[in-house]
Short mmCIF file of C-alpha atoms (C1' of nucleotides) in Angstrom, two decimals:
data_model
loop_
_atom_site.label_atom_id
_atom_site.label_comp_id
_atom_site.label_asym_id
_atom_site.label_seq_id
_atom_site.Cartn_x
_atom_site.Cartn_y
_atom_site.Cartn_z
CA MET R 197 0.00 0.00 0.00
CA ARG R 198 2.62 2.51 0.96
CA GLY R 199 5.95 0.94 0.19
CA ASN R 200 7.13 4.19 -1.40
CA LEU R 201 8.17 6.48 1.42
CA PHE R 202 9.40 10.06 1.42
CA ALA R 203 11.37 12.24 3.76
CA VAL R 204 9.43 15.50 4.17
CA ALA R 205 11.20 18.81 4.60
CA VAL R 206 10.00 22.39 5.00
CA ASP R 207 12.00 25.04 3.16
CA LEU R 208 11.51 28.71 3.98
CA VAL R 209 11.43 31.71 1.67
CA VAL R 210 11.96 34.45 4.27
CA LEU R 211 11.54 37.89 2.72
CA THR R 212 12.14 41.35 4.08
CA VAL R 213 12.97 44.80 2.73
CA ARG R 214 16.45 46.10 3.56
CA ARG R 215 17.85 49.33 2.15
CA ALA R 216 14.97 49.64 -0.33
CA GLU R 217 15.63 46.13 -1.72
CA LEU R 218 13.64 42.93 -1.38
CA CYS R 219 15.94 40.42 0.33
CA VAL R 220 15.78 36.72 1.16
CA LEU R 221 17.41 34.86 4.03
CA LEU R 222 19.88 32.20 2.80
CA VAL R 223 22.18 29.75 4.55
CA GLU R 224 25.42 28.13 3.52
CA ARG R 225 25.09 24.36 3.53
CA GLY R 226 27.62 22.66 5.83
CA ALA R 227 26.81 19.03 5.00
CA PRO R 228 26.44 17.15 1.71
CA PRO R 229 24.70 17.22 -0.64
CA TYR R 230 25.54 20.63 -2.06
CA ALA R 231 27.97 21.29 0.86
CA GLY R 232 29.40 24.79 0.63
CA THR R 233 26.69 26.12 -1.64
CA THR R 234 23.89 28.51 -0.76
CA ALA R 235 20.35 27.33 -0.07
CA LEU R 236 17.03 28.27 1.46
CA PRO R 237 16.89 27.48 5.17
CA GLY R 238 14.89 24.36 5.93
CA GLY R 239 14.70 21.10 7.78
CA PHE R 240 12.80 17.89 8.18
CA VAL R 241 9.36 17.60 9.75
CA ARG R 242 9.50 15.95 13.17
CA PRO R 243 7.23 13.06 14.18
CA ASP R 244 4.75 15.11 16.20
CA GLU R 245 4.73 18.21 14.00
CA ASP R 246 2.27 19.52 11.44
CA LEU R 247 3.80 21.42 8.52
CA ALA R 248 3.04 24.84 9.95
CA ASP R 249 4.66 23.78 13.24
CA THR R 250 7.88 22.91 11.44
CA ALA R 251 7.86 26.21 9.56
CA THR R 252 7.25 28.20 12.73
CA ARG R 253 9.96 26.36 14.64
CA GLU R 254 12.54 26.83 11.91
CA LEU R 255 11.74 30.49 11.56
CA ALA R 256 12.13 30.95 15.31
CA GLU R 257 15.45 29.10 15.26
CA LEU R 258 16.68 31.35 12.47
CA THR R 259 15.57 34.74 13.66
CA GLY R 260 14.92 34.31 17.36
CA ALA R 261 11.15 34.34 17.53
CA ALA R 262 10.86 37.91 16.24
CA THR R 263 8.27 36.32 14.05
CA GLY R 264 4.78 35.91 15.36
CA ALA R 265 4.32 39.50 16.45
CA THR R 266 4.14 41.32 13.16
CA GLY R 267 5.28 38.83 10.54
CA HIS R 268 3.38 36.60 8.17
CA LEU R 269 3.77 32.90 7.36
CA GLU R 270 1.88 30.89 4.75
CA GLN R 271 2.27 27.69 2.78
CA LEU R 272 3.52 28.11 -0.76
CA ALA R 273 3.63 24.78 -2.63
CA SER R 274 5.20 21.33 -2.52
CA TYR R 275 8.06 20.06 -4.65
CA ALA R 276 8.78 16.36 -5.14
CA ALA R 277 10.53 15.67 -8.44
CA PRO R 278 12.03 12.16 -8.18
CA ASP R 279 15.60 13.40 -8.65
CA ARG R 280 15.47 16.66 -6.75
CA ASP R 281 17.61 15.31 -3.90
CA PRO R 282 20.49 12.86 -4.53
CA ARG R 283 19.94 11.22 -1.15
CA GLY R 284 16.62 9.79 -2.28
CA ARG R 285 12.97 10.70 -2.29
CA VAL R 286 12.48 14.00 -0.48
CA LEU R 287 9.32 16.09 -0.68
CA SER R 288 9.79 19.71 0.27
CA VAL R 289 6.96 21.98 1.33
CA GLY R 290 7.80 25.62 0.64
CA TYR R 291 6.66 28.25 3.14
CA LEU R 292 6.67 31.99 2.58
CA ALA R 293 7.57 34.22 5.54
CA MET R 294 7.54 38.01 5.50
CA LEU R 295 9.26 39.91 8.28
CA PRO R 296 9.46 43.60 9.20
CA ASP R 297 12.35 45.62 7.93
CA MET R 298 15.26 45.07 10.32
CA THR R 299 17.87 47.11 8.52
CA ASP R 300 19.30 48.04 11.88
CA LEU R 301 20.31 44.40 12.37
CA PRO R 302 23.43 43.05 10.63
CA ASP R 303 23.34 41.24 7.32
CA LEU R 304 24.42 38.05 9.06
CA VAL R 305 21.91 36.48 11.41
CA ARG R 306 23.31 34.05 13.95
CA SER R 307 20.72 31.89 15.60
CA PRO R 308 20.42 32.55 19.33
CA ALA R 309 18.78 29.15 19.87
CA ASP R 310 21.38 27.02 18.13
CA PRO R 311 24.87 28.49 17.83
CA ASP R 312 25.96 25.49 15.77
CA ALA R 313 23.40 26.21 13.08
CA PRO R 314 24.72 27.67 9.85
CA THR R 315 24.84 31.43 9.76
CA ALA R 316 22.10 32.99 7.71
CA ALA R 317 22.59 36.05 5.50
CA TRP R 318 20.24 38.48 3.78
CA ARG R 319 20.67 38.62 0.01
CA PRO R 320 18.85 40.83 -2.53
CA VAL R 321 16.49 38.70 -4.61
CA GLY R 322 16.98 40.55 -7.90
CA PRO R 323 20.28 38.96 -9.01
CA LEU R 324 19.18 35.54 -7.73
CA LEU R 325 16.06 35.62 -9.90
CA GLU R 326 17.74 37.06 -12.98
CA SER R 327 20.60 34.55 -13.07
CA PRO R 328 19.45 31.39 -11.33
CA GLY R 329 21.77 28.48 -10.71
CA GLU R 330 23.43 29.56 -7.49
CA LEU R 331 21.02 27.88 -5.11
CA ALA R 332 21.07 24.20 -4.14
CA PHE R 333 18.40 21.67 -5.12
CA ASP R 334 15.38 23.29 -6.84
CA HIS R 335 15.53 26.26 -4.51
CA ASP R 336 15.72 28.72 -7.41
CA ARG R 337 12.20 27.71 -8.37
CA ILE R 338 10.90 27.78 -4.79
CA LEU R 339 12.36 31.27 -4.38
CA ALA R 340 10.81 32.43 -7.65
CA ASP R 341 7.43 31.04 -6.61
CA GLY R 342 7.69 32.74 -3.22
CA VAL R 343 8.59 36.14 -4.65
CA GLU R 344 5.82 35.92 -7.22
CA ARG R 345 3.31 35.01 -4.50
CA ALA R 346 4.45 37.96 -2.40
CA ARG R 347 4.20 40.34 -5.35
CA ALA R 348 0.70 39.16 -6.20
CA LYS R 349 -0.52 39.28 -2.62
CA LEU R 350 0.44 42.91 -2.13
CA GLU R 351 -2.18 43.79 -4.72
CA TYR R 352 -5.27 42.57 -2.99
CA SER R 353 -4.25 42.07 0.66
CA THR R 354 -2.89 44.17 3.49
CA LEU R 355 0.19 41.96 3.66
CA ALA R 356 2.61 44.81 2.96
CA ALA R 357 2.14 45.97 6.53
CA SER R 358 3.76 42.69 7.65
CA LEU R 359 6.97 43.98 6.11
CA CYS R 360 6.83 47.15 8.19
CA PRO R 361 7.71 47.59 11.87
CA PRO R 362 4.81 47.74 14.34
CA GLU R 363 4.50 51.49 13.83
CA PHE R 364 5.24 53.00 10.47
CA THR R 365 4.53 55.90 8.16
CA VAL R 366 2.80 55.87 4.79
CA THR R 367 6.21 56.37 3.21
CA ASP R 368 7.54 53.25 4.95
CA LEU R 369 4.63 51.33 3.49
CA ARG R 370 5.16 52.80 0.03
CA ASN R 371 8.84 51.87 0.17
CA VAL R 372 7.77 48.26 0.73
CA TYR R 373 5.54 48.28 -2.35
CA GLU R 374 8.24 49.92 -4.44
CA ALA R 375 10.94 47.48 -3.32
CA VAL R 376 8.82 44.36 -3.83
CA TRP R 377 7.45 45.48 -7.19
CA CYS R 378 10.58 47.32 -8.44
CA THR R 379 8.46 50.28 -9.43
CA THR R 380 7.87 53.81 -8.29
CA ILE R 381 4.48 54.93 -7.05
CA ASP R 382 3.11 58.45 -6.84
CA PRO R 383 3.39 59.31 -3.12
CA ARG R 384 0.29 61.53 -3.13
CA ASN R 385 -2.13 59.09 -4.72
CA PHE R 386 -0.66 56.23 -2.66
CA SER R 387 -1.19 58.10 0.58
CA ARG R 388 -4.82 58.84 -0.23
CA LYS R 389 -5.47 55.26 -1.23
CA VAL R 390 -4.04 53.46 1.78
CA THR R 391 -5.40 55.89 4.36
CA SER R 392 -8.89 55.68 2.93
CA ALA R 393 -8.91 51.87 2.60
CA GLU R 394 -11.12 50.61 5.41
CA GLY R 395 -9.18 48.75 8.10
CA PHE R 396 -5.74 48.88 6.46
CA LEU R 397 -4.11 51.52 8.69
CA GLU R 398 -4.95 52.76 12.16
CA PRO R 399 -3.59 56.22 12.99
CA THR R 400 -1.71 56.64 16.25
CA ALA R 401 -1.41 59.82 18.22
CA ALA R 402 2.25 60.24 17.28
CA LEU R 403 4.06 61.97 14.48
CA VAL R 404 7.53 61.12 13.22
CA THR R 405 9.90 64.00 13.50
CA GLY R 406 13.64 64.30 12.98
CA GLY R 407 13.76 63.84 9.23
CA ARG R 408 13.73 66.59 6.70
CA GLY R 409 10.40 68.00 5.78
CA ARG R 410 7.00 67.94 7.39
CA PRO R 411 6.54 65.26 10.11
CA ALA R 412 4.59 62.20 9.04
CA GLN R 413 1.64 60.55 10.73
CA LEU R 414 2.44 57.21 12.43
CA PHE R 415 0.17 54.23 11.80
CA ARG R 416 -0.38 50.70 13.11
CA ARG R 417 -1.72 47.73 11.18
CA GLY R 418 -5.50 47.69 10.92
CA THR R 419 -7.64 44.61 11.30
CA ALA R 420 -8.54 44.14 7.64
CA THR R 421 -6.77 41.42 5.71
CA ALA R 422 -8.25 42.00 2.26
CA LEU R 423 -7.72 45.28 0.43
CA HIS R 424 -10.68 46.94 -1.34
CA PRO R 425 -10.18 48.33 -3.85
CA PRO R 426 -6.92 46.52 -4.68
CA MET R 427 -3.60 48.26 -5.24
CA LEU R 428 -2.81 47.62 -8.90
CA ARG R 429 0.75 47.46 -10.16
CA GLN R 430 1.40 48.88 -13.62
CA ARG R 431 2.08 46.31 -16.33
CA MET V 224 18.85 12.55 9.34
CA ARG V 225 15.62 11.34 7.83
CA GLY V 226 14.34 8.62 10.12
CA ASN V 227 10.85 10.11 9.98
CA LEU V 228 9.24 8.94 6.76
CA PHE V 229 5.87 9.72 5.16
CA ALA V 230 3.64 8.09 2.62
CA VAL V 231 2.71 10.75 0.08
CA ALA V 232 -0.69 10.80 -1.59
CA VAL V 233 -2.33 13.10 -4.12
CA ASP V 234 -6.00 13.89 -3.53
CA LEU V 235 -8.06 15.51 -6.28
CA VAL V 236 -10.73 18.19 -6.03
CA VAL V 237 -12.35 17.70 -9.44
CA LEU V 238 -14.90 20.43 -10.14
CA THR V 239 -17.41 20.88 -12.92
CA VAL V 240 -20.73 22.60 -13.45
CA ARG V 241 -23.74 20.33 -13.91
CA ARG V 242 -27.30 21.58 -14.16
CA ALA V 243 -26.25 25.08 -13.06
CA GLU V 244 -24.58 23.73 -9.92
CA LEU V 245 -20.91 23.47 -8.98
CA CYS V 246 -20.20 19.76 -8.43
CA VAL V 247 -17.27 17.72 -7.15
CA LEU V 248 -16.29 14.17 -8.05
CA LEU V 249 -16.36 11.85 -5.01
CA VAL V 250 -15.67 8.15 -4.52
CA GLU V 251 -16.93 5.67 -1.98
CA ARG V 252 -14.05 4.13 -0.06
CA GLY V 253 -13.90 0.36 -0.37
CA ALA V 254 -11.03 -0.35 2.01
CA PRO V 255 -10.28 0.79 5.57
CA PRO V 256 -9.78 3.30 6.98
CA TYR V 257 -13.12 5.06 6.55
CA ALA V 258 -14.43 2.10 4.47
CA GLY V 259 -17.90 2.83 3.15
CA THR V 260 -17.65 6.59 3.57
CA THR V 261 -17.26 9.22 0.87
CA ALA V 262 -13.93 10.80 0.01
CA LEU V 263 -12.03 12.75 -2.58
CA PRO V 264 -10.42 10.49 -5.19
CA GLY V 265 -6.70 10.05 -4.66
CA GLY V 266 -3.80 7.68 -4.46
CA PHE V 267 -0.16 7.33 -3.58
CA VAL V 268 2.72 8.80 -5.56
CA ARG V 269 4.67 6.11 -7.42
CA PRO V 270 8.48 5.83 -7.27
CA ASP V 271 9.16 7.48 -10.62
CA GLU V 272 6.40 10.10 -10.51
CA ASP V 273 6.45 13.80 -9.78
CA LEU V 274 3.34 15.15 -8.04
CA ALA V 275 1.79 16.51 -11.23
CA ASP V 276 2.32 13.13 -12.90
CA THR V 277 0.36 11.42 -10.15
CA ALA V 278 -2.45 13.94 -10.38
CA THR V 279 -2.64 13.61 -14.17
CA ARG V 280 -2.63 9.82 -14.01
CA GLU V 281 -5.36 9.68 -11.39
CA LEU V 282 -7.52 12.12 -13.28
CA ALA V 283 -7.14 10.06 -16.43
CA GLU V 284 -8.02 6.87 -14.54
CA LEU V 285 -11.14 8.54 -13.17
CA THR V 286 -12.51 10.27 -16.21
CA GLY V 287 -10.83 8.57 -19.15
CA ALA V 288 -8.30 11.18 -20.26
CA ALA V 289 -10.96 13.71 -21.20
CA THR V 290 -8.69 15.99 -19.23
CA GLY V 291 -5.78 17.56 -20.98
CA ALA V 292 -7.70 18.95 -23.91
CA THR V 293 -9.79 21.64 -22.30
CA GLY V 294 -9.45 21.07 -18.57
CA HIS V 295 -7.24 22.66 -15.96
CA LEU V 296 -5.07 21.11 -13.23
CA GLU V 297 -3.07 22.91 -10.55
CA GLN V 298 -1.57 22.21 -7.16
CA LEU V 299 -3.60 23.40 -4.20
CA ALA V 300 -1.80 22.78 -0.90
CA SER V 301 -0.37 20.02 1.27
CA TYR V 302 -1.90 18.54 4.41
CA ALA V 303 0.12 16.58 6.95
CA ALA V 304 -1.38 16.78 10.43
CA PRO V 305 0.20 13.96 12.47
CA ASP V 306 -3.15 12.25 13.15
CA ARG V 307 -4.89 12.84 9.82
CA ASP V 308 -4.59 9.17 8.79
CA PRO V 309 -4.93 6.34 11.34
CA ARG V 310 -2.52 4.17 9.33
CA GLY V 311 0.39 6.45 10.14
CA ARG V 312 2.13 9.45 8.75
CA VAL V 313 0.57 10.37 5.39
CA LEU V 314 1.11 13.69 3.63
CA SER V 315 -1.52 14.52 1.07
CA VAL V 316 -0.99 17.02 -1.74
CA GLY V 317 -4.29 18.49 -2.89
CA TYR V 318 -4.77 19.17 -6.61
CA LEU V 319 -7.56 21.20 -8.15
CA ALA V 320 -8.97 20.01 -11.48
CA MET V 321 -11.65 21.79 -13.49
CA LEU V 322 -13.42 19.98 -16.29
CA PRO V 323 -15.94 21.06 -18.92
CA ASP V 324 -19.61 20.62 -18.23
CA MET V 325 -20.48 17.04 -19.13
CA THR V 326 -24.10 17.08 -18.11
CA ASP V 327 -24.82 14.70 -20.94
CA LEU V 328 -22.78 12.05 -19.08
CA PRO V 329 -24.36 10.15 -16.17
CA ASP V 330 -23.85 11.16 -12.55
CA LEU V 331 -21.87 7.98 -11.98
CA VAL V 332 -18.49 7.79 -13.68
CA ARG V 333 -17.02 4.32 -14.07
CA SER V 334 -13.36 4.27 -14.94
CA PRO V 335 -12.66 2.83 -18.37
CA ALA V 336 -9.05 2.09 -17.41
CA ASP V 337 -9.70 0.20 -14.20
CA PRO V 338 -13.13 -1.46 -13.85
CA ASP V 339 -12.24 -2.50 -10.29
CA ALA V 340 -11.77 1.10 -9.19
CA PRO V 341 -14.50 2.54 -7.02
CA THR V 342 -17.28 4.26 -8.92
CA ALA V 343 -17.11 8.02 -8.82
CA ALA V 344 -20.15 10.27 -8.53
CA TRP V 345 -20.78 13.99 -9.05
CA ARG V 346 -22.12 15.77 -5.96
CA PRO V 347 -23.13 19.43 -5.58
CA VAL V 348 -20.60 21.22 -3.38
CA GLY V 349 -23.10 23.50 -1.60
CA PRO V 350 -24.42 21.02 1.00
CA LEU V 351 -20.94 19.53 1.50
CA LEU V 352 -19.51 22.94 2.40
CA GLU V 353 -22.42 24.06 4.54
CA SER V 354 -22.55 20.93 6.71
CA PRO V 355 -19.11 19.33 6.68
CA GLY V 356 -18.40 16.01 8.34
CA GLU V 357 -19.45 13.64 5.61
CA LEU V 358 -16.06 13.26 3.95
CA ALA V 359 -13.25 11.00 5.14
CA PHE V 360 -9.94 12.23 6.59
CA ASP V 361 -9.55 16.03 6.34
CA HIS V 362 -11.16 16.07 2.92
CA ASP V 363 -13.76 18.64 3.99
CA ARG V 364 -10.98 21.15 4.39
CA ILE V 365 -9.26 20.19 1.14
CA LEU V 366 -12.57 20.57 -0.68
CA ALA V 367 -13.22 23.95 0.93
CA ASP V 368 -9.74 25.14 -0.05
CA GLY V 369 -10.26 23.94 -3.60
CA VAL V 370 -13.61 25.64 -4.03
CA GLU V 371 -12.29 28.87 -2.57
CA ARG V 372 -9.30 28.76 -4.94
CA ALA V 373 -11.59 28.19 -7.91
CA ARG V 374 -13.87 31.06 -6.86
CA ALA V 375 -10.95 33.43 -6.46
CA LYS V 376 -9.31 32.43 -9.74
CA LEU V 377 -12.39 33.16 -11.82
CA GLU V 378 -11.95 36.80 -10.89
CA TYR V 379 -8.58 37.48 -12.45
CA SER V 380 -8.00 34.57 -14.84
CA THR V 381 -9.66 33.06 -17.90
CA LEU V 382 -10.09 29.78 -16.03
CA ALA V 383 -13.87 29.78 -16.37
CA ALA V 384 -13.47 28.73 -20.00
CA SER V 385 -11.94 25.46 -18.70
CA LEU V 386 -15.37 24.64 -17.31
CA CYS V 387 -16.99 25.08 -20.71
CA PRO V 388 -16.94 22.67 -23.66
CA PRO V 389 -14.50 23.46 -26.49
CA GLU V 390 -17.07 25.69 -28.17
CA PHE V 391 -19.49 27.67 -26.08
CA THR V 392 -21.65 30.76 -25.96
CA VAL V 393 -21.35 33.77 -23.70
CA THR V 394 -24.35 32.45 -21.80
CA ASP V 395 -22.59 29.13 -21.18
CA LEU V 396 -19.68 31.09 -19.74
CA ARG V 397 -21.95 33.25 -17.62
CA ASN V 398 -23.69 30.16 -16.26
CA VAL V 399 -20.28 28.94 -15.07
CA TYR V 400 -19.63 32.17 -13.20
CA GLU V 401 -23.09 32.16 -11.70
CA ALA V 402 -22.85 28.52 -10.57
CA VAL V 403 -19.38 28.86 -9.04
CA TRP V 404 -20.12 32.14 -7.29
CA CYS V 405 -23.79 31.48 -6.45
CA THR V 406 -24.74 34.88 -7.81
CA THR V 407 -26.57 36.33 -10.77
CA ILE V 408 -24.80 38.55 -13.27
CA ASP V 409 -26.35 41.02 -15.69
CA PRO V 410 -26.17 39.21 -19.06
CA ARG V 411 -25.69 42.38 -21.09
CA ASN V 412 -22.79 43.84 -19.16
CA PHE V 413 -21.23 40.39 -18.83
CA SER V 414 -21.36 39.87 -22.58
CA ARG V 415 -19.67 43.18 -23.29
CA LYS V 416 -16.97 42.55 -20.71
CA VAL V 417 -15.89 39.08 -21.79
CA THR V 418 -16.05 39.76 -25.52
CA SER V 419 -13.96 42.90 -25.18
CA ALA V 420 -11.33 41.32 -22.86
CA GLU V 421 -8.27 40.80 -25.05
CA GLY V 422 -7.58 37.10 -25.69
CA PHE V 423 -10.35 35.64 -23.54
CA LEU V 424 -12.72 34.53 -26.30
CA GLU V 425 -12.15 33.82 -29.99
CA PRO V 426 -15.28 34.03 -32.13
CA THR V 427 -15.97 31.13 -34.48
CA ALA V 428 -17.90 31.32 -37.70
CA ALA V 429 -20.84 29.45 -36.22
CA LEU V 430 -23.99 30.50 -34.44
CA VAL V 431 -26.02 28.35 -32.06
CA THR V 432 -29.54 27.87 -33.25
CA GLY V 433 -32.33 25.64 -32.04
CA GLY V 434 -33.04 27.34 -28.74
CA ARG V 435 -35.62 30.00 -28.18
CA GLY V 436 -34.67 33.52 -29.08
CA ARG V 437 -31.95 34.99 -31.22
CA PRO V 438 -29.08 32.61 -32.07
CA ALA V 439 -25.91 33.14 -30.04
CA GLN V 440 -22.36 33.56 -31.28
CA LEU V 441 -20.11 30.53 -30.64
CA PHE V 442 -16.64 31.09 -29.14
CA ARG V 443 -13.48 29.13 -28.46
CA ARG V 444 -10.97 29.74 -25.64
CA GLY V 445 -8.52 32.50 -26.42
CA THR V 446 -4.83 32.40 -25.65
CA ALA V 447 -4.85 34.80 -22.70
CA THR V 448 -4.58 33.31 -19.23
CA ALA V 449 -4.89 36.49 -17.16
CA LEU V 450 -8.04 38.61 -17.30
CA HIS V 451 -7.70 42.40 -17.53
CA PRO V 452 -9.64 44.06 -16.14
CA PRO V 453 -10.72 41.39 -13.65
CA MET V 454 -14.29 40.15 -13.25
CA LEU V 455 -15.28 41.27 -9.75
CA ARG V 456 -17.86 39.38 -7.73
CA GLN V 457 -20.13 41.49 -5.55
CA ARG V 458 -19.45 41.28 -1.81
"C1'" DA E 196 14.77 82.00 2.85
"C1'" DC E 197 15.04 77.59 0.90
"C1'" DA E 198 14.86 72.62 0.15
"C1'" DA E 199 12.52 68.61 1.33
"C1'" DA E 200 8.91 65.73 2.63
"C1'" DA E 201 3.68 65.31 3.89
"C1'" DG E 202 -0.58 65.81 2.51
"C1'" DT E 203 -5.09 68.04 -0.16
"C1'" DG E 204 -7.71 69.63 -4.44
"C1'" DT E 205 -8.87 69.12 -9.05
"C1'" DT E 206 -9.39 67.45 -13.64
"C1'" DG E 207 -9.95 64.29 -17.52
"C1'" DA E 208 -9.87 59.39 -18.69
"C1'" DT E 209 -11.49 54.92 -17.71
"C1'" DC E 210 -14.48 51.44 -15.65
"C1'" DT E 211 -18.81 49.93 -13.59
"C1'" DT E 212 -23.71 49.57 -13.25
"C1'" DA E 213 -28.30 49.90 -14.37
"C1'" DC E 214 -31.52 49.87 -17.68
"C1'" DA E 215 -33.86 51.37 -22.24
"C1'" DC E 216 -33.92 49.59 -26.49
"C1'" DC E 217 -33.32 46.86 -30.86
"C1'" DC E 218 -32.42 42.11 -33.20
"C1'" DA E 219 -33.48 37.37 -34.58
"C1'" DT E 220 -35.57 33.24 -33.85
"C1'" DG E 221 -39.42 29.45 -32.49
"C1'" DG E 222 -44.04 28.58 -31.79
"C1'" DC N 15 -47.99 38.19 -33.45
"C1'" DC N 16 -45.48 37.58 -29.41
"C1'" DA N 17 -42.51 35.48 -25.98
"C1'" DT N 18 -37.72 34.56 -25.41
"C1'" DG N 19 -33.14 35.12 -25.34
"C1'" DG N 20 -28.93 37.80 -27.75
"C1'" DG N 21 -26.80 41.93 -28.11
"C1'" DT N 22 -25.93 47.50 -28.42
"C1'" DG N 23 -26.57 52.38 -26.57
"C1'" DT N 24 -26.25 55.42 -23.02
"C1'" DA N 25 -26.06 58.06 -18.87
"C1'" DA N 26 -24.87 58.37 -13.69
"C1'" DG N 27 -21.56 57.13 -10.50
"C1'" DA N 28 -17.00 55.26 -8.97
"C1'" DT N 29 -12.17 54.91 -9.55
"C1'" DC N 30 -7.65 56.25 -11.26
"C1'" DA N 31 -3.47 58.89 -12.91
"C1'" DA N 32 -1.38 63.12 -13.20
"C1'" DC N 33 -0.07 67.17 -11.25
"C1'" DA N 34 -0.75 72.02 -9.16
"C1'" DC N 35 -0.70 73.55 -4.71
"C1'" DT N 36 -0.50 74.11 0.46
"C1'" DT N 37 1.59 72.65 5.02
"C1'" DT N 38 5.39 71.90 8.14
"C1'" DT N 39 9.67 70.84 9.26
"C1'" DG N 40 15.42 71.08 9.18
"C1'" DT N 41 19.28 73.82 7.80
#
DNA sequence: ACAAAAGTGTTGATCTTACACCCATGG
DNA sequence: CCATGGGTGTAAGATCAACACTTTTGT
């Protein structure tokens, strides 16, 4: 009945915006196969875990639990080509995680939970998508699927706020859209649109001062998850 | 490293529109667990198969290869709760298939390839979604995810034409939208919208006669896969 | 004063919706 | 003739893109 067994792994596409660029968290593989090459972080599902449990655990191990508060985690797709792993039959479930901008943190992320774990590094996605081949296994495809999902979801969901810190300005939010979509957006129309979308942004009492120009209103995430009307990217 | 192994199955959510209702193809389970109850059709991935291969093969076994021509098949999500199958650890990859209306065929579908296979039957999805609990395993959730995916995709893709026969009228297409969304749509505005959407419909030379009223133009599927502007359902 | 950033007003183009109206067929 | 369904015209409202303009800060 079930003589054909698989190892099941969860691989993470962890995205954030750093220095106005969409970046992904990658690790250097220490063990074969593909030792010494770059790959998406991931690991095998444990006996008592559901898939989302594995994804949550691995994300916490990587970033130190900065996750649940403001971030976002969702299942992407599964990959199981017979020859995708030289060790044998391995099915990998891709998960997409989106974390707030932590540009103040270093490019290298060392796990606080497991100092022996490989060091993770933020890398801009642009070059990785344009010239694939650097990543181990079929991780180029998983990355491409994750980025495309993220780009599509910004259009009709309030997900972009997951890439912002807990309190942010309209310009912070616009910078997320511009980095993920590689476009520029008119700041004035954007501001009107997001502030008038029901449940997207909740104004706080505070203003941001210290920069040049007029101080900006600070917002928190609203309760809405869908965005009506959607934010359309130019094609 | 990989002591924790899974059986991997593909379960199909096969949708079509019959008699103005969205229907799903279900089988009666002949073997334990859940023997005698209703379930989504599915089976285990073979040693040399990728996931899409398994889904394609199972769909062909069920319906007799009427699939590839006009139908649609895409991966949905994976389900792997530790206790979802009493036999042990089984990961199931859900696939969504959408087939043309075959109301002229009987409600029971007997596989031409494998006469021993359980007989499949078309069931309206409405009651199954409103009062879940009838389906085996976690198939209620897989079905709900599949229907929701189909409903969402009609908005911004040309997928609805996959639920129509190779040649169809605008009214056939509108009946698909109305059945999947459980709404009514103004026939006049709908007609203008779909016929003016670039690449959605290609007019043929023929008209449909024989019904009451003015004969309708016959169309084939166009080459476009995305739908601009999208078809919005009322909320 | 000036540059820079935040935010509002306005205008023309496009899209949506509702419905009046005409067209072509079967009975 | 007339009921039925297919299809076009059109006008009111919503939405969008572009940009002039005002507000409020740092230097």
